[in-house]
Short mmCIF file of C-alpha atoms in Angstrom, two decimals:
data_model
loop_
_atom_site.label_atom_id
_atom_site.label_comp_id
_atom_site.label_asym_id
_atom_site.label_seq_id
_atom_site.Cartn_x
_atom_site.Cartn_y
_atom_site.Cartn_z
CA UNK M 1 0.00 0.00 0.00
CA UNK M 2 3.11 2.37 -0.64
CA UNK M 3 1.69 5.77 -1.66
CA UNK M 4 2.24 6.61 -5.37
CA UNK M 5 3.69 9.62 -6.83
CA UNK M 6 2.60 10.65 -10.26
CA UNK M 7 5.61 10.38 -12.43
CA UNK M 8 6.90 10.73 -15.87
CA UNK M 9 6.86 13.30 -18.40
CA UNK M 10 3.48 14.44 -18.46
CA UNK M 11 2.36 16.54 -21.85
CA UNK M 12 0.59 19.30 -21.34
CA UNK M 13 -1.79 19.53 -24.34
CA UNK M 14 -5.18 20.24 -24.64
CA UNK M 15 -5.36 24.17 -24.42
CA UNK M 16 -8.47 25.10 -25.84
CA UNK M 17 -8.94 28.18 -28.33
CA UNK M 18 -11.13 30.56 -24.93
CA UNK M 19 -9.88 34.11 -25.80
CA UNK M 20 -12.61 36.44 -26.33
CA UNK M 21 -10.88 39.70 -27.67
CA UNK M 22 -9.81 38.10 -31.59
CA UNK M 23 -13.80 37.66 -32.15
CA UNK M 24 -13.79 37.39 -35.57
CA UNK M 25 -11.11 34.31 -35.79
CA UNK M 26 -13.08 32.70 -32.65
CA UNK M 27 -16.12 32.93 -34.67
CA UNK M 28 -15.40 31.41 -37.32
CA UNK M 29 -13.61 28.80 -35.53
CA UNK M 30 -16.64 27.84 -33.57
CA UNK M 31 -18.44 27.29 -36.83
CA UNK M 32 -16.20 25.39 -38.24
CA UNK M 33 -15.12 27.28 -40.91
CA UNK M 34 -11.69 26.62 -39.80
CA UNK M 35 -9.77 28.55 -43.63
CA UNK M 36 -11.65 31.54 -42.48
CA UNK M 37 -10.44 31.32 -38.46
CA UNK M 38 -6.37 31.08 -39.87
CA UNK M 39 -7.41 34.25 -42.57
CA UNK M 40 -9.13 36.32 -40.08
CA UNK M 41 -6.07 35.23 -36.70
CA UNK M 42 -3.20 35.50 -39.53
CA UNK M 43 -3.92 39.19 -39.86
CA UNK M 44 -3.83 39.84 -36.42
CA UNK M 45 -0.96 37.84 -35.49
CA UNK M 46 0.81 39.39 -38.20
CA UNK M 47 0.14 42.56 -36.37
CA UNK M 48 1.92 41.53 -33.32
CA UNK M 49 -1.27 39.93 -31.24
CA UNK M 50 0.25 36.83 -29.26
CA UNK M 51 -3.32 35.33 -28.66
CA UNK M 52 -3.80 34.91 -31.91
CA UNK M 53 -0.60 33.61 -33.15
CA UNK M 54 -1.03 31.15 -30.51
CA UNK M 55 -3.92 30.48 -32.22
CA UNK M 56 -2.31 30.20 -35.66
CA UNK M 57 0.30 27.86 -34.74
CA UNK M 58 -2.32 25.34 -33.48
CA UNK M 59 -4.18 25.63 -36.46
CA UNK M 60 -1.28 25.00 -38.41
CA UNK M 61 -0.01 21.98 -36.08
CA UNK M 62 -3.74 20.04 -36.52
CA UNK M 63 -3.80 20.91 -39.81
CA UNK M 64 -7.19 22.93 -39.31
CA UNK M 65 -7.72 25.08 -42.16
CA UNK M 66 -4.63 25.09 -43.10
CA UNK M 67 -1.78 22.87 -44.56
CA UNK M 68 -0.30 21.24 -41.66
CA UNK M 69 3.10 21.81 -41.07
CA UNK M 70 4.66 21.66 -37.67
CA UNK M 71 7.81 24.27 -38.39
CA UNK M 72 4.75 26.77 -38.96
CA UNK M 73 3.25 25.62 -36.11
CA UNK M 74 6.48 25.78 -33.75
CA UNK M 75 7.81 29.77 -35.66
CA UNK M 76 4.03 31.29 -34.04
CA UNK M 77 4.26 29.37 -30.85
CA UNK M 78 8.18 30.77 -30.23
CA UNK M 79 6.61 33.96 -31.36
CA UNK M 80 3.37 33.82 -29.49
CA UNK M 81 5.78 32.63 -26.26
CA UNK M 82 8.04 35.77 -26.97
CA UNK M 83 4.58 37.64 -26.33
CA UNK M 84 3.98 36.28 -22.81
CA UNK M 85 1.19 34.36 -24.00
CA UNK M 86 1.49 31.44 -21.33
CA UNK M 87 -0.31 28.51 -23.25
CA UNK M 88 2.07 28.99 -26.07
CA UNK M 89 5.26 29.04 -23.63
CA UNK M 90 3.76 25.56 -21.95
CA UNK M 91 3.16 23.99 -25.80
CA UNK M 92 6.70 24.84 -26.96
CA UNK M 93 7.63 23.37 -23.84
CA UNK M 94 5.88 19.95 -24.89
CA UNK M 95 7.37 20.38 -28.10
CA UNK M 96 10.89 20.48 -26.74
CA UNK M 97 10.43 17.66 -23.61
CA UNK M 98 8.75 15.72 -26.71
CA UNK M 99 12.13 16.06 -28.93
CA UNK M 100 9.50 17.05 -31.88
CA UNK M 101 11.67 19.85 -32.88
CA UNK M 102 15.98 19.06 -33.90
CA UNK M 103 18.05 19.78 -31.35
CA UNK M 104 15.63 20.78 -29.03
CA UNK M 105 15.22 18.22 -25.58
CA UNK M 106 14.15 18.88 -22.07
CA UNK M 107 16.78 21.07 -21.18
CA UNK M 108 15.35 23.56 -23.17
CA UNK M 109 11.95 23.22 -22.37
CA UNK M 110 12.51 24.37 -18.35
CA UNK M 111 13.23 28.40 -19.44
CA UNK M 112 9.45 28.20 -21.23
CA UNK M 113 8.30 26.05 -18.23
CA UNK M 114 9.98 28.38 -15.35
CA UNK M 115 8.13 31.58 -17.33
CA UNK M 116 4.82 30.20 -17.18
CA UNK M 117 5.10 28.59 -13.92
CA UNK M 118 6.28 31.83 -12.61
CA UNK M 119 3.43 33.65 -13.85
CA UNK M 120 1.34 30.84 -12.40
CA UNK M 121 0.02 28.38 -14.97
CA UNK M 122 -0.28 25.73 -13.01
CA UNK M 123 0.35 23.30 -15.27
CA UNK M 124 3.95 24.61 -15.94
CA UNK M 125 4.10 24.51 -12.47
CA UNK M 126 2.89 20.78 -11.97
CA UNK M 127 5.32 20.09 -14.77
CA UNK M 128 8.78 21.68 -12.98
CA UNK M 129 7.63 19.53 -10.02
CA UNK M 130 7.49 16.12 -11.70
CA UNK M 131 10.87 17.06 -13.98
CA UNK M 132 12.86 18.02 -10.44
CA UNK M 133 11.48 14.76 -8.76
CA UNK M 134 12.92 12.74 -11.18
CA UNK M 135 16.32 14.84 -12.35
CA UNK M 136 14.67 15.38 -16.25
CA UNK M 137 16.28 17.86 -17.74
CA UNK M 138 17.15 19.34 -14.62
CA UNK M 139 19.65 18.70 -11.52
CA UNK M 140 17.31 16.28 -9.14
CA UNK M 141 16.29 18.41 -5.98
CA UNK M 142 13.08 17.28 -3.98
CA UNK M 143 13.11 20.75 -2.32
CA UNK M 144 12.27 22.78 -5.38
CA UNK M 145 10.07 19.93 -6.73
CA UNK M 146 7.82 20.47 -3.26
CA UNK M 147 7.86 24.40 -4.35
CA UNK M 148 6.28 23.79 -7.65
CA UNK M 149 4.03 21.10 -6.37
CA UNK M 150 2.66 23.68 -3.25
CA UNK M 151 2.44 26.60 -6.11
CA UNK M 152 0.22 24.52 -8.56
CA UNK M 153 -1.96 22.77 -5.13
CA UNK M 154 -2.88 26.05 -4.65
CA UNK M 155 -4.24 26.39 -8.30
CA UNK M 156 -6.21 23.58 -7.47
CA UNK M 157 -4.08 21.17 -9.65
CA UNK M 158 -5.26 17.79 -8.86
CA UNK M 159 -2.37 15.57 -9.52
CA UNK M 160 0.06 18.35 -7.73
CA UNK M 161 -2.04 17.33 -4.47
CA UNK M 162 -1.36 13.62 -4.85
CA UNK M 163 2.43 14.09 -5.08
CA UNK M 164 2.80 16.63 -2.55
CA UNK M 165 0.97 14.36 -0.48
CA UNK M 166 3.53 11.50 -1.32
CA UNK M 167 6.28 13.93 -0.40
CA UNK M 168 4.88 14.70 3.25
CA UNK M 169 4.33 11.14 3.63
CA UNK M 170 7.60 9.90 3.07
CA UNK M 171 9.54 13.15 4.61
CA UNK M 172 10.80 13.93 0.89
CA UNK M 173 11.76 17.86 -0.14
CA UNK M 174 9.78 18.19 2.94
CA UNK M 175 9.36 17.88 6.88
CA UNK M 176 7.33 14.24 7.47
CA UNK M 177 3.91 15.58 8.38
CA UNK M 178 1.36 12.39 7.95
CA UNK M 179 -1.75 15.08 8.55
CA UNK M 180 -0.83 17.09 5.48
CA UNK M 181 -0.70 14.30 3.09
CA UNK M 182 -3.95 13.13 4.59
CA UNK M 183 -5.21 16.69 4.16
CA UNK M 184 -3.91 16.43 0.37
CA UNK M 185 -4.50 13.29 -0.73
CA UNK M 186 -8.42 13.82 0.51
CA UNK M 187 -8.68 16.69 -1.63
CA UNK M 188 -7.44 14.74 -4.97
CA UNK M 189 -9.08 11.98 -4.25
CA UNK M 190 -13.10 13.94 -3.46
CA UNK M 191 -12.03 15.59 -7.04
CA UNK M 192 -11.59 11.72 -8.89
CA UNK M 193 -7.59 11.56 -9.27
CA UNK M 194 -7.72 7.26 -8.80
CA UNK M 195 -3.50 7.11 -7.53
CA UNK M 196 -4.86 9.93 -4.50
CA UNK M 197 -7.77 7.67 -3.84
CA UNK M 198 -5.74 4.78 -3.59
CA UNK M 199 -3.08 6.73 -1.26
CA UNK M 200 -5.83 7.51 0.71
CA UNK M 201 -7.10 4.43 1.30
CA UNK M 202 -3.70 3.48 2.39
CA UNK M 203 -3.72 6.11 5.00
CA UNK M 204 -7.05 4.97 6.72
CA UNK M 205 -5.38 1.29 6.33
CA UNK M 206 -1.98 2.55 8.32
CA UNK M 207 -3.81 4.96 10.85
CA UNK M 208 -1.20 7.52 8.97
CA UNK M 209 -2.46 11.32 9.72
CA UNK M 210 -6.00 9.51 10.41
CA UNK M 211 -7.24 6.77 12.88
CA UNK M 212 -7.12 3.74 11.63
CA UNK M 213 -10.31 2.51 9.65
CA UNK M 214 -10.25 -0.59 7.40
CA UNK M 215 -13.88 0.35 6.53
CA UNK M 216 -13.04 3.56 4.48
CA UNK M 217 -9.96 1.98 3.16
CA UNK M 218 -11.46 -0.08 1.29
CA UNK M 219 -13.89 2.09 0.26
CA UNK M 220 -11.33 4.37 -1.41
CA UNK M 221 -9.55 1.57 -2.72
CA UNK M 222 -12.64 0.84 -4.61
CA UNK M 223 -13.08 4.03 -6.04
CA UNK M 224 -9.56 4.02 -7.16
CA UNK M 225 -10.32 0.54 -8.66
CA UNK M 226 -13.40 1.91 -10.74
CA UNK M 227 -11.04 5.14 -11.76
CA UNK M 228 -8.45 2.52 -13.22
CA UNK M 229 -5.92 2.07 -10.69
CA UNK M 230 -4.89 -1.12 -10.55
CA UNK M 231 -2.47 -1.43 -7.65
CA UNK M 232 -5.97 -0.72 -5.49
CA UNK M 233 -7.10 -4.44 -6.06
CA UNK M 234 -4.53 -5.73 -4.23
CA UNK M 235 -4.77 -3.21 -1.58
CA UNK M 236 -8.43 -4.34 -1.02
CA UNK M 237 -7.57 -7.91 -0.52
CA UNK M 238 -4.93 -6.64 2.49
CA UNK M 239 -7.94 -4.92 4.33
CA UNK M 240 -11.12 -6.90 4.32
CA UNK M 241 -10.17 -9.58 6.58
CA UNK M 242 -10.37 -6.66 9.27
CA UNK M 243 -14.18 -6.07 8.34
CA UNK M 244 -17.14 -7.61 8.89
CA UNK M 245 -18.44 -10.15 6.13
CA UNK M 246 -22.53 -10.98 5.94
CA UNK M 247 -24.81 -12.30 3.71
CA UNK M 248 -27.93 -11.11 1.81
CA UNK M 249 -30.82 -12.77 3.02
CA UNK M 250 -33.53 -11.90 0.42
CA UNK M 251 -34.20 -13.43 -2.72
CA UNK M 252 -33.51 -11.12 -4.69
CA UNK M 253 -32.03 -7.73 -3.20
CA UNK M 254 -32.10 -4.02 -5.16
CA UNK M 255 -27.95 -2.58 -4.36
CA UNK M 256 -28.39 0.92 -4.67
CA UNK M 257 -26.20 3.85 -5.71
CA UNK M 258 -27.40 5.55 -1.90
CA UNK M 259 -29.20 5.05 1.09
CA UNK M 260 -32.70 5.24 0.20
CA UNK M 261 -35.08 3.64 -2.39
CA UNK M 262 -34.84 7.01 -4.33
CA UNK M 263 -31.48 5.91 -5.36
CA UNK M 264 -30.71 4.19 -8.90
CA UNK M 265 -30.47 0.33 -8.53
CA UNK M 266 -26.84 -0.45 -9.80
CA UNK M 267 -27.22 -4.48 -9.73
CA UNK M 268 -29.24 -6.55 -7.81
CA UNK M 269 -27.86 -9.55 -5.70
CA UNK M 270 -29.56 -13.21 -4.45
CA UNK M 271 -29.69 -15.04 -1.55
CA UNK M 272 -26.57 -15.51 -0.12
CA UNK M 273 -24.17 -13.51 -1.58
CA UNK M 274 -21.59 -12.79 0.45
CA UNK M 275 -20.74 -8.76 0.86
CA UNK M 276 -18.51 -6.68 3.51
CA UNK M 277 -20.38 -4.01 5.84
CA UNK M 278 -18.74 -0.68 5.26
CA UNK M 279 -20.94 1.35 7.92
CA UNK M 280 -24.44 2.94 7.57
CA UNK M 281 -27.52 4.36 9.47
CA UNK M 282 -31.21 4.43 9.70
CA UNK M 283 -31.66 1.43 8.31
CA UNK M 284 -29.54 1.36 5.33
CA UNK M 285 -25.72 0.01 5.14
CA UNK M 286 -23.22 0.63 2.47
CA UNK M 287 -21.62 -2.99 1.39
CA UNK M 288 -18.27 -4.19 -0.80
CA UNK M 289 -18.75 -7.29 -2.87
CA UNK M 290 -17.02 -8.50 -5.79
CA UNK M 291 -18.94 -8.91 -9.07
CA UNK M 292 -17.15 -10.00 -12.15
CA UNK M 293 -13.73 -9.62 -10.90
CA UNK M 294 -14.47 -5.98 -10.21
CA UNK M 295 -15.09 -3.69 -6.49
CA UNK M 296 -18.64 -2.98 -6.33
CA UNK M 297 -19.66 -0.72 -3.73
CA UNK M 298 -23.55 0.29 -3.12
CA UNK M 299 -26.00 0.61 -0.34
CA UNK M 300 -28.98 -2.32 0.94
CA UNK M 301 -31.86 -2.27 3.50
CA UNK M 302 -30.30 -3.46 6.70
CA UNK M 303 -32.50 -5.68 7.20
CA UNK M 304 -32.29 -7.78 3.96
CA UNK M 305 -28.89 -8.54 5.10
CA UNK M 306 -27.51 -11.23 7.74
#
């Protein structure tokens, strides 16, 4: 149940085309009528407006509208980047810590990174962390890695709370301090990341910066397991043998998605299925069971259960 820290190069694509000051390009983007969009954002980024050659060079790197042609693509995001634009800094970034442009590698890609991140994209910031954790392209140092991790946490970043959790877990760039990586790894985990919800659930299973509750272990190790983390499975297996196991004693018994017949059925179970008591009240209990090689978790009538 060793906590996980999210590692590797992570890519930061996907910046959408939100500006709302080159109307005309946005316009005609939104319709579709993508030759018109690179017309209409040529002529402004020809005139010196960063937004829009931003713009232009992911038009030309899809090929939207537009021959595609990645040099194109990478000459308006190095302008756009000049321009303090900070989604074009962070994609020329990618470009370089993808090696997509000659002679260009990691190294390169932490000036672009350190501008952004120091004018708080939190992405760029996320980014720094995960390439001083692991020595990419930078001298390793845990220290400054915790820096860029607390700077994008604070932007909400999701998977900059699991790993600053995992640093104040195991003492690493940072004092030991079990109730802050609680603290974090409860935040990432309520907003879906499945490696907090799995270092969660290994918190409750320890009594680590929580008292120790096999109950809601498992319970976040079966969220994890739904949100596709694998190592949760395993983690499961280590804490049910500390909870109580019962049986369904109807026929055939609704499992609901919450206490209350309001609730969507999610599957319904027979007599004598075998399913683990999480906790519950006022005559409902949320159970565990296994169904197809998969965590299940739900909630039953109290009473149809023995």
């Amino acid at each position: 149940m060793r906590a996980k820290i999210f590692l590797g190069v992570v890519l930061l694509s996907g910046s959408t085309l939100v500006y709302a000051d080159y109307d005309a390009g946005l316009a005609e983007f939104q319709k579709r009528n993508f030759a018109s969009a690179v017309h209409e954002w040529r002529e402004t980024a020809e005139q010196g407006e960063g937004r829009s050659q931003f713009a232009l060079g992911q038009m030309f790197e899809n090929g939207a509208g537009v021959k595609k042609s990645l040099d194109e693509a990478y000459k308006w995001y190095r302008i756009s980047a000049d321009n303090d634009v900070l989604d074009a800094q962070v994609r020329l970034a990618e470009l370089y810590l993808s090696e997509r442009v000659d002679g260009r590698g990691p190294a390169d890609a932490v000036e672009w990174l350190e501008r952004a991140a120091q004018s708080g994209h939190g992405g760029a910031q996320f980014q720094l962390g995960l390439m001083y954790l692991e020595g990419f392209g930078v001298e390793e140092d845990a220290v400054a890695a915790a820096r860029w991790f607390e700077q994008a946490a604070d932007q909400d970043h999701v998977q900059a709370k699991n790993n600053l959790g995992s640093l104040y877990e195991n003492g690493l760039g940072v004092e030991q301090d079990y109730s802050r990586a609680f603290e974090l790894f409860s935040q990432a985990a309520r907003q879906g990341d499945a490696m907090a919800q799995n270092n969660l659930g290994a918190m409750y299973a320890r009594g680590r910066g929580v008292e120790r509750n096999h109950a809601w272990a498992v319970f976040w190790f079966a969220m994890a397991s739904r949100s596709g983390n694998d190592v949760s499975k395993g983690n499961i297996a280590s804490s049910l043998p500390h909870l109580e196991k019962r049986q369904i004693a109807g026929s055939r018994v609704n499992i609901r998605s919450g206490a209350g017949t309001q609730n969507s059925r999610i599957t319904q179970l027979k007599l004598g299925k075998e399913v683990y008591v999480l906790g519950g009240g006022e005559g409902w209990s949320q159970v565990y069971f296994d169904e197809d090689g998969e965590p299940v978790l739900g909630w039953v009538a109290t009473k149809l259960i023995e």
